[in-house]
Short mmCIF file of C-alpha atoms and ligand atoms in Angstrom, two decimals:
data_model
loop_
_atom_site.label_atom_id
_atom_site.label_comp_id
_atom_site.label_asym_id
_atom_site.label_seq_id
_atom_site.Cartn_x
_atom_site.Cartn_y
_atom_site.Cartn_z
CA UNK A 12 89.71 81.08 82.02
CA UNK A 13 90.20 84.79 80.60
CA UNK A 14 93.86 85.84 80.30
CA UNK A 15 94.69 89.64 79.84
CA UNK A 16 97.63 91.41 78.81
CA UNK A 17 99.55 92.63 82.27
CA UNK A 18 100.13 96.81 81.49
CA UNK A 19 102.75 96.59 78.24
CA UNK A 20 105.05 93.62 80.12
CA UNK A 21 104.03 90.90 77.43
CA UNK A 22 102.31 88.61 79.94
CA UNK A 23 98.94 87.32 79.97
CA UNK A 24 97.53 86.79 82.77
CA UNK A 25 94.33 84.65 84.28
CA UNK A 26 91.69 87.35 85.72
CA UNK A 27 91.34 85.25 88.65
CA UNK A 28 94.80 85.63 90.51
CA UNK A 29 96.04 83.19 93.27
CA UNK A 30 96.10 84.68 97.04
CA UNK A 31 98.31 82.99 98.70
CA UNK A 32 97.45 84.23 102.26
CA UNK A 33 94.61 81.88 103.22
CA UNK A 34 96.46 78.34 103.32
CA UNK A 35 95.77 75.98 106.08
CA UNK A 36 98.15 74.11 108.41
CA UNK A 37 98.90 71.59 105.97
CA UNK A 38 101.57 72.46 103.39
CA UNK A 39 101.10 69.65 101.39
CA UNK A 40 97.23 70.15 100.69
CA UNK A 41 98.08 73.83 100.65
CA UNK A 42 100.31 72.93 97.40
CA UNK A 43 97.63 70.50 95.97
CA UNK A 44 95.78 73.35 96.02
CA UNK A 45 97.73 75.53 94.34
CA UNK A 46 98.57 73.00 91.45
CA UNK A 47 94.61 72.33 91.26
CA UNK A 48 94.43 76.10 90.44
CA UNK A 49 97.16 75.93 87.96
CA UNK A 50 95.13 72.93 86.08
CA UNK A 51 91.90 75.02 86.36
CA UNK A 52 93.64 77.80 84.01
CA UNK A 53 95.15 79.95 87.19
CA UNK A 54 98.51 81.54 86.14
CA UNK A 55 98.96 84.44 88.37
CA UNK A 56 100.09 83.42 92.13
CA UNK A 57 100.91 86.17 94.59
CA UNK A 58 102.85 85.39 97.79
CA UNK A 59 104.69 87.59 100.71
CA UNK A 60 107.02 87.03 103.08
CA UNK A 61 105.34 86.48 106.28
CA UNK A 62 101.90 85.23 105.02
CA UNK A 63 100.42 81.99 106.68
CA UNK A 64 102.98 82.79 110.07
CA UNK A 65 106.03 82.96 106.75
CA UNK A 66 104.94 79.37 105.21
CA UNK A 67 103.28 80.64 102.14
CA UNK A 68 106.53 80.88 100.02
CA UNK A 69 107.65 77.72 100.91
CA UNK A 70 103.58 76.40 100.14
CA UNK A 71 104.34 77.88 96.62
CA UNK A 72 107.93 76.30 96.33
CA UNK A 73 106.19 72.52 96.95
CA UNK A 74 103.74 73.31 94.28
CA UNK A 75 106.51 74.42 91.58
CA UNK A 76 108.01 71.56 91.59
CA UNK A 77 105.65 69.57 90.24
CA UNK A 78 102.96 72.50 88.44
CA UNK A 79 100.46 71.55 85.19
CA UNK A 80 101.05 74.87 83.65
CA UNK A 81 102.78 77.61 82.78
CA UNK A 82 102.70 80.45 85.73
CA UNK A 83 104.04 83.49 86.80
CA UNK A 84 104.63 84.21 90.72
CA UNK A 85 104.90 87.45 92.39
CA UNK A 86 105.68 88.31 95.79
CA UNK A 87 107.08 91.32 97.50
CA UNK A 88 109.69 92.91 99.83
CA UNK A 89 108.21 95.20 103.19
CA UNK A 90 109.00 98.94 103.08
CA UNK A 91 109.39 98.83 106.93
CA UNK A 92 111.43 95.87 107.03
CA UNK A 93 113.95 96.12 104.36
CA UNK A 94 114.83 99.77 104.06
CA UNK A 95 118.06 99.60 101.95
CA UNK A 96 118.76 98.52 98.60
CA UNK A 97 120.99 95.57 100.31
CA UNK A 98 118.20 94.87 102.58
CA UNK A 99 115.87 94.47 99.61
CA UNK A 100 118.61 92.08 97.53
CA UNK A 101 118.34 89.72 100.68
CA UNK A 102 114.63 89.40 100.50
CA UNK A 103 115.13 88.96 97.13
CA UNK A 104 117.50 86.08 97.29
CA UNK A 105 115.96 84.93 100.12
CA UNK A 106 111.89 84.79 98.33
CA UNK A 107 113.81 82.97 95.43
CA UNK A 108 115.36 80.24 97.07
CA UNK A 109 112.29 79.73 99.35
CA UNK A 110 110.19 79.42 96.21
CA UNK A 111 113.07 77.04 94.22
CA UNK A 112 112.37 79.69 91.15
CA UNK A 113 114.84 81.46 88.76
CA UNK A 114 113.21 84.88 88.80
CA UNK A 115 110.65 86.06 90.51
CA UNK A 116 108.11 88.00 87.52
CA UNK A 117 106.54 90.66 89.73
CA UNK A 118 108.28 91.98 92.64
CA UNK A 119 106.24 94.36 94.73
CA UNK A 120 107.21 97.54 96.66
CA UNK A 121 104.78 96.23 99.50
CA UNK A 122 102.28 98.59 101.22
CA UNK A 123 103.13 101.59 100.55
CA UNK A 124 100.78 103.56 102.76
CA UNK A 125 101.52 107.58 102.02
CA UNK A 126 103.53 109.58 99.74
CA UNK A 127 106.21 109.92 102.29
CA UNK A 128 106.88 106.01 102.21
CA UNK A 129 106.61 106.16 98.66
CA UNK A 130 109.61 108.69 98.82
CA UNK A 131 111.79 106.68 101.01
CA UNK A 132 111.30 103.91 98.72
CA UNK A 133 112.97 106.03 96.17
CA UNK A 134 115.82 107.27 97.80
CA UNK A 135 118.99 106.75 96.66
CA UNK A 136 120.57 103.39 98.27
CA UNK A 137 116.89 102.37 98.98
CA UNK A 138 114.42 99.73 98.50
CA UNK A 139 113.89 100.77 94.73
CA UNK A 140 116.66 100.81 93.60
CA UNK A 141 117.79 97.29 94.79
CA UNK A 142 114.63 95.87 93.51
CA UNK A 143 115.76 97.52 89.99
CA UNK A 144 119.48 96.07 90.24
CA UNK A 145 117.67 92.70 90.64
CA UNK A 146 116.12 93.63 87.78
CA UNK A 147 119.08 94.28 85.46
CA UNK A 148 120.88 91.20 86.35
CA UNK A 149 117.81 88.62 85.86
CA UNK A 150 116.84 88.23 89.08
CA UNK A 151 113.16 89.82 88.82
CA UNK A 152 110.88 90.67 85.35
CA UNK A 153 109.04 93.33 86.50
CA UNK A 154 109.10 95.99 89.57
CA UNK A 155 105.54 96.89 90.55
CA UNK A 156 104.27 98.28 94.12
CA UNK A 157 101.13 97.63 96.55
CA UNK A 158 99.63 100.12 98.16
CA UNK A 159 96.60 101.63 100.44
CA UNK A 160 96.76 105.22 99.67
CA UNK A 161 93.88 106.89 98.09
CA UNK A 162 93.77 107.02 93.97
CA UNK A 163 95.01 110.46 93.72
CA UNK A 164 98.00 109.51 95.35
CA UNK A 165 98.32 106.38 93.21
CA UNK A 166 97.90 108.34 90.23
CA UNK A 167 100.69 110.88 91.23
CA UNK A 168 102.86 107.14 92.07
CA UNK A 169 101.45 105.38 88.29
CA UNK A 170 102.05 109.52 86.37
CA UNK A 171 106.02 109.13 87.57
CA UNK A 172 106.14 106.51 84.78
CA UNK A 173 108.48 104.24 87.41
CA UNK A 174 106.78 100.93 88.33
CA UNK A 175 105.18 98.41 85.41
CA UNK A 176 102.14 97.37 88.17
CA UNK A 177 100.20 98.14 90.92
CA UNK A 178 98.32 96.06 93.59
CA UNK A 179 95.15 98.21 95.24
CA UNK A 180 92.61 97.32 97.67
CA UNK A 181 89.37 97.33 95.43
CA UNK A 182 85.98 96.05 95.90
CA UNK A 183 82.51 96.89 95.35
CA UNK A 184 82.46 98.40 99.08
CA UNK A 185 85.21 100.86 98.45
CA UNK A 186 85.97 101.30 94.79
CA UNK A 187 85.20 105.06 95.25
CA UNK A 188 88.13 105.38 97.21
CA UNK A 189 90.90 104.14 95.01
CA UNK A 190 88.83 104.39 91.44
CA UNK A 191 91.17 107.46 90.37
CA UNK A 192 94.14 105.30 90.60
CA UNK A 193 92.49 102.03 88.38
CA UNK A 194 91.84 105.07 85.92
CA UNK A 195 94.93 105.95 85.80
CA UNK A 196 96.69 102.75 85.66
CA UNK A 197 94.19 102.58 82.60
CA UNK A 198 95.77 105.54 80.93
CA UNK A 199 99.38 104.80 80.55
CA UNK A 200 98.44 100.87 80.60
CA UNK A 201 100.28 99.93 83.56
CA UNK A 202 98.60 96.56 85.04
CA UNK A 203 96.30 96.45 88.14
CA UNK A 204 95.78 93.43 90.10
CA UNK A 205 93.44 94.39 93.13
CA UNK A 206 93.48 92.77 96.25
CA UNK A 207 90.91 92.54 99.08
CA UNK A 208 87.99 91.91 96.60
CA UNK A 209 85.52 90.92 99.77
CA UNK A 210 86.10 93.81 101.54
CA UNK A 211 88.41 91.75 104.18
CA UNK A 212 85.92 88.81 104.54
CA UNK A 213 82.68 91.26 105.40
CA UNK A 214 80.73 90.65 102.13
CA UNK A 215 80.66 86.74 103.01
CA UNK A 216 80.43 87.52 106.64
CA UNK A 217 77.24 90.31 105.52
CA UNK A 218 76.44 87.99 102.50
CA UNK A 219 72.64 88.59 102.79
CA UNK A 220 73.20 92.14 103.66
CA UNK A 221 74.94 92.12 100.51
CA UNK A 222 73.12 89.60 98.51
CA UNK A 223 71.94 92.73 96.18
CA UNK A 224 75.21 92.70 94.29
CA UNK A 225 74.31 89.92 92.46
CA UNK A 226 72.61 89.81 89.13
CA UNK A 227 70.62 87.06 89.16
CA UNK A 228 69.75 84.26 91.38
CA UNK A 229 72.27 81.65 90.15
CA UNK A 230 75.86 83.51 91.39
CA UNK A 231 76.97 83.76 94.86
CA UNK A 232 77.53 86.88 96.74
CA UNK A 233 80.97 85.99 96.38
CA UNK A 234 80.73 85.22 93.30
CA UNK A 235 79.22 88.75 92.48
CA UNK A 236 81.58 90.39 94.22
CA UNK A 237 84.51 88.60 92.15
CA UNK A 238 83.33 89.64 88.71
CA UNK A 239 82.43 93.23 90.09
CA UNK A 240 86.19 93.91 90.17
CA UNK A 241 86.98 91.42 87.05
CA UNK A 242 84.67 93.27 84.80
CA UNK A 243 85.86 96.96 85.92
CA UNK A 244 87.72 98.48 83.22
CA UNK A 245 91.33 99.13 83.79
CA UNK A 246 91.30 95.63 86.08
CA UNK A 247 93.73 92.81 85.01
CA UNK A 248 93.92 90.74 87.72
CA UNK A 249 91.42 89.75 90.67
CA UNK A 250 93.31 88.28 93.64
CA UNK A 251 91.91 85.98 95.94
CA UNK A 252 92.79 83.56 99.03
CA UNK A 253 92.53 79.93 98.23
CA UNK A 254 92.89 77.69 100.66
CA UNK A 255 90.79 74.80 99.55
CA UNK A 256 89.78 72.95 96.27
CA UNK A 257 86.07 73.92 96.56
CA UNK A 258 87.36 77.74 96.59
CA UNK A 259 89.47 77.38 93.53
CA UNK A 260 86.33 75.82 91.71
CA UNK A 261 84.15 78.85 93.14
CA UNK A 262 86.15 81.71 91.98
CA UNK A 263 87.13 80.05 88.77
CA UNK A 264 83.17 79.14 88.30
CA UNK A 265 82.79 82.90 89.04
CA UNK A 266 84.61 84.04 86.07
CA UNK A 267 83.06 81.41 83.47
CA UNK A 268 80.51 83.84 82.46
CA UNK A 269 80.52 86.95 80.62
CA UNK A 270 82.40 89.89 82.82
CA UNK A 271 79.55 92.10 82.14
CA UNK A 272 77.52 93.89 84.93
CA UNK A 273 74.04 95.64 83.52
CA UNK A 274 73.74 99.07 83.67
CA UNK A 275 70.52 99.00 86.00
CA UNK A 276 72.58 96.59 88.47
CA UNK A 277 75.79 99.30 88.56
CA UNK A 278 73.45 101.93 89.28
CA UNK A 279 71.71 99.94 92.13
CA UNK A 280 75.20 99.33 93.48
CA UNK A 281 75.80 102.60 93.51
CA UNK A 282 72.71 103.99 95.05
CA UNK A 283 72.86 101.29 97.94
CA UNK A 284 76.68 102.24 98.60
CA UNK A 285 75.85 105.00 100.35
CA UNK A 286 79.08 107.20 101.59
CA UNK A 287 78.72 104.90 104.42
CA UNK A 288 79.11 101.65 103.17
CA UNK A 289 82.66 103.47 102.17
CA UNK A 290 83.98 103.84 104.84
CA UNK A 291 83.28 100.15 106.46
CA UNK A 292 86.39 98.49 108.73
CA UNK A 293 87.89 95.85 106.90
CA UNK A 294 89.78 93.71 109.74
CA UNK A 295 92.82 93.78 107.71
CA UNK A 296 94.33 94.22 111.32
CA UNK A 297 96.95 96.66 110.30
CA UNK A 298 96.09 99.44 112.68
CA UNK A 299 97.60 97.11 115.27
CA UNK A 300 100.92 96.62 113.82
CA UNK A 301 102.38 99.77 116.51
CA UNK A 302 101.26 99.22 120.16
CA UNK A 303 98.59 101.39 120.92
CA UNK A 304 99.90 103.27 124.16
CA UNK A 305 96.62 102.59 125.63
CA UNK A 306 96.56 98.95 124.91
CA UNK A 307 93.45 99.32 122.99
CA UNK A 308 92.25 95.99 120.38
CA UNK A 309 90.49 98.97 118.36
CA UNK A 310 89.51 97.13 115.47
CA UNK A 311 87.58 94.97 117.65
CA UNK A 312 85.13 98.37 118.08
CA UNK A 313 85.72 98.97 114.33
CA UNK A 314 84.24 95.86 113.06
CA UNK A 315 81.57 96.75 116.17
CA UNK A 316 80.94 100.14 114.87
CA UNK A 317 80.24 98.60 111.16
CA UNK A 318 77.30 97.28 112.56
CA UNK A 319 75.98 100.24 112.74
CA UNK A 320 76.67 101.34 109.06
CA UNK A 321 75.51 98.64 108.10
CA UNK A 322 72.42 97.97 110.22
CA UNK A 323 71.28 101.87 111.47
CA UNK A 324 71.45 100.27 115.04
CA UNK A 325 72.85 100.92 117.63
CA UNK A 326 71.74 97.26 119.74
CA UNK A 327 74.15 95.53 116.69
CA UNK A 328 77.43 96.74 118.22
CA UNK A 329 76.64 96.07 121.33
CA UNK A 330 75.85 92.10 120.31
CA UNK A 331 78.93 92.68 118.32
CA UNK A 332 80.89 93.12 121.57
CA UNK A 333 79.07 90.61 123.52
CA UNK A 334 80.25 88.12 120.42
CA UNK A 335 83.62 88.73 120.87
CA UNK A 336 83.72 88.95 124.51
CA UNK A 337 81.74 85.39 124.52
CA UNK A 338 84.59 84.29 122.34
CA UNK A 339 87.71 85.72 124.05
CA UNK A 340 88.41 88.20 121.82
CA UNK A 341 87.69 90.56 124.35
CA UNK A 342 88.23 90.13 127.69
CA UNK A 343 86.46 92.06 130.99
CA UNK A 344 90.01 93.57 131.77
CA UNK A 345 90.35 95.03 127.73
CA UNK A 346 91.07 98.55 127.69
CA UNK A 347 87.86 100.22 127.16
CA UNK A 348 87.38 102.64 123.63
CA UNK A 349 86.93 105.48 125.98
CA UNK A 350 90.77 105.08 127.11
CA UNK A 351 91.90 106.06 123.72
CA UNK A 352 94.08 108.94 124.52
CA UNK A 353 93.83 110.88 120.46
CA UNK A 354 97.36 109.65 119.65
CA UNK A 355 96.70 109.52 115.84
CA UNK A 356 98.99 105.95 115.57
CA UNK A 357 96.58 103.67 114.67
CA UNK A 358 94.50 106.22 112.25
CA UNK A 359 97.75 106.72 110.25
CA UNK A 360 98.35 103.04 109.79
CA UNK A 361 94.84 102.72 108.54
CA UNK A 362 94.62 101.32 105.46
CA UNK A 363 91.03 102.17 104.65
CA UNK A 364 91.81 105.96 106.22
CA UNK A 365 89.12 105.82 108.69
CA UNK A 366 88.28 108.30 111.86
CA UNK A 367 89.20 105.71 114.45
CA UNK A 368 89.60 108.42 117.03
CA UNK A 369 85.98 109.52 116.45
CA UNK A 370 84.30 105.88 116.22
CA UNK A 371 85.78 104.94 119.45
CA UNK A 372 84.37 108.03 120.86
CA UNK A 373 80.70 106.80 119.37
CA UNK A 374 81.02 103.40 120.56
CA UNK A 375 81.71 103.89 123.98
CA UNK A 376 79.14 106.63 124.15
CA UNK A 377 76.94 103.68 122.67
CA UNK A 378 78.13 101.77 125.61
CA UNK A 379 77.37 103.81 128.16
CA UNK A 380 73.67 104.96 127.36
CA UNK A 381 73.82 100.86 127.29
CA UNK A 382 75.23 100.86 131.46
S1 SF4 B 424 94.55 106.97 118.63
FE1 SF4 B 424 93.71 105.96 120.45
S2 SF4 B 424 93.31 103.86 119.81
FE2 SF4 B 424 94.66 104.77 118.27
S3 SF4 B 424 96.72 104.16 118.93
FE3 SF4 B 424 96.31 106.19 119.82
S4 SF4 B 424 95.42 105.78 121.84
FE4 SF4 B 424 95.33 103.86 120.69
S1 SF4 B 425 90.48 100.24 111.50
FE1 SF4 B 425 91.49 100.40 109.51
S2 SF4 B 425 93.48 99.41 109.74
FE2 SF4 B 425 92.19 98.82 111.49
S3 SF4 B 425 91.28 96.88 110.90
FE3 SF4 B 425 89.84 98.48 110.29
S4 SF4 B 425 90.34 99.01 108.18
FE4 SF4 B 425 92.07 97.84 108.99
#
């Protein structure tokens, strides 16, 4: 395993980080699983409230009891949820008894999607400032955030010289997108740990769309996609899911080489991500978190409308639809894209900023020259 210094904390960490948002129903394999990582050289474990329907701290706080190694465990505290510095001292408390740990090493400012959230975060009496009174009295090592904004926001966030870390969605999809931020992160050597490294499950879904990521016959496509992020400069940390022993061995195998990608390979990347491979739906789901007014299960016709980004055609989304109508994802009495009535609540809660308003316009024109 590789370990890299985290920003200027003092910690090394392992480049392969441990997701802890893809457990299974059983907690007890769940935590063999996470000790397994730990013996395989894994250090870094990220958690959240609410992952795995809100089992994945307590996962983590079955594995600690009994862990191989030395690790570090981060987890995080919602902006929407906890608001107030109180609020945030609660999910603090709360995170560390779940997880039967002292201190937790790197507490996030979770999901901070615009500048305006990032300014209610640092309000007086807000969610900063409890997480940095945790801080003071021992409770938590380091105060970091996650985010989804674009990189010149997180470069305005990483210039104000106030958190030690920074989680980012990053992956050979969209690294465009948040590459200003990584750069700057790389600047005043503040750590990075990036999440979402395949693309919300699309590059294993896609994996022979994809399969020209890799750089020679013997990696996966996941594999590729892995040490893409790991060998970016600025990158400490990759994150990803575990929830089994044969993914543990997988991403650690995909590390056990040289983090080097050939210069004729980075260019093909980028000549094949073409603006719109960019701009692809990731399913992260979060668009739905508001009620849409008009009941509309839009990322449903996101993930449809990738089809055609990533296929030219328009036949794709419409087999798309029939999938998830054959599997009751979308039922015959669904609200239709064309009810969307331009309310801008979903786009804003978009974490990959796309033109949901538009798309749904395109798909259920696509639907009708279909009728
Ligand atoms: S913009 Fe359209 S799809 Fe999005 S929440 Fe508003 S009505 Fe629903
Ligand atoms: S439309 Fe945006 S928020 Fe919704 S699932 Fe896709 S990427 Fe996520």
């Amino acid at each position: 395993m590789i370990y890299r210094p985290y920003g200027s904390t003092g910690k090394q960490v392992s480049v392969i980080g441990f997701g802890g948002m893809r457990f299974g129903k059983d907690d007890d394999y769940a935590a063999e699983v996470v000790r397994y990582a730990n013996a395989r050289g894994i250090n870094y474990f990220d958690t959240a409230p609410f992952y795995c329907d809100d089992r994945s701290e307590g996962i983590f706080g079955k594995a600690f009891k009994n862990m191989p190694g030395d690790f570090f465990v981060s987890t995080k505290s919602l902006i929407r949820k906890e608001k107030t510095a109180m609020e945030v001292r609660g999910r603090i408390e709360l995170s560390l008894e779940r997880m039967g740990v002292e201190k937790i090493n790197f507490f996030h400012m979770w999901c901070i999607m615009d500048m305006e959230q990032y300014r209610q975060i640092m309000a007086p009496g807000g969610p900063y400032e409890g997480a940095m009174k945790a801080k003071e009295e021992g409770l938590v090592d380091h105060v970091v955030f996650s985010t989804h904004c674009t990189g010149e926001d997180i470069r305005t966030i990483i210039e104000d010289d106030v958190f030690e870390g920074v989680l980012l969605g990053y992956n050979v999809i969209n690294h465009p997108f948040r590459q200003e931020g990584v750069q700057a992160a790389l600047e005043r050597n503040v750590g990075v740990v990036t999440m979402n490294p395949l693309g919300g499950g699309l590059i294993p879904r896609y994996r022979d769309h994809f399969s020209f990521i890799r750089q020679d016959e013997e990696e996966t496509t996941v594999q590729a996609a892995l040490r893409f992020n790991a060998s970016q400069p600025g990158i400490t940390v990759v994150l990803s899911g575990m929830g089994s022993i044969e993914e543990v061995d997988e991403n650690v195998e995909a590390v056990s080489r040289p983090l080097v990608i050939s210069d004729a390979k980075r260019q093909e990347i980028e000549s094949r991500l073409t603006e719109k491979l960019d701009t692809l739906c990731t399913n992260c789901q979060y668009c739905r978190e508001k009620k849409c007014p008009s009941n509309i299960k839009m990322n449903h016709f996101m993930e449809a409308y990738n089809m055609l980004l990533l296929m030219g055609d328009e036949q794709e989304v419409l087999q798309q639809l029939d999938y998830y109508r054959q599997n009751g994802d979308l039922k015959a009495d669904d609200a239709m894209p064309g009810e969307c009535i331009a309310c801008g609540v979903c786009e804003a809660l978009c974490t990959q900023k796309l033109p949901i308003i538009q798309r749904l316009d395109e798909v259920q024109k696509i639907i009708n020259r279909q009728a």
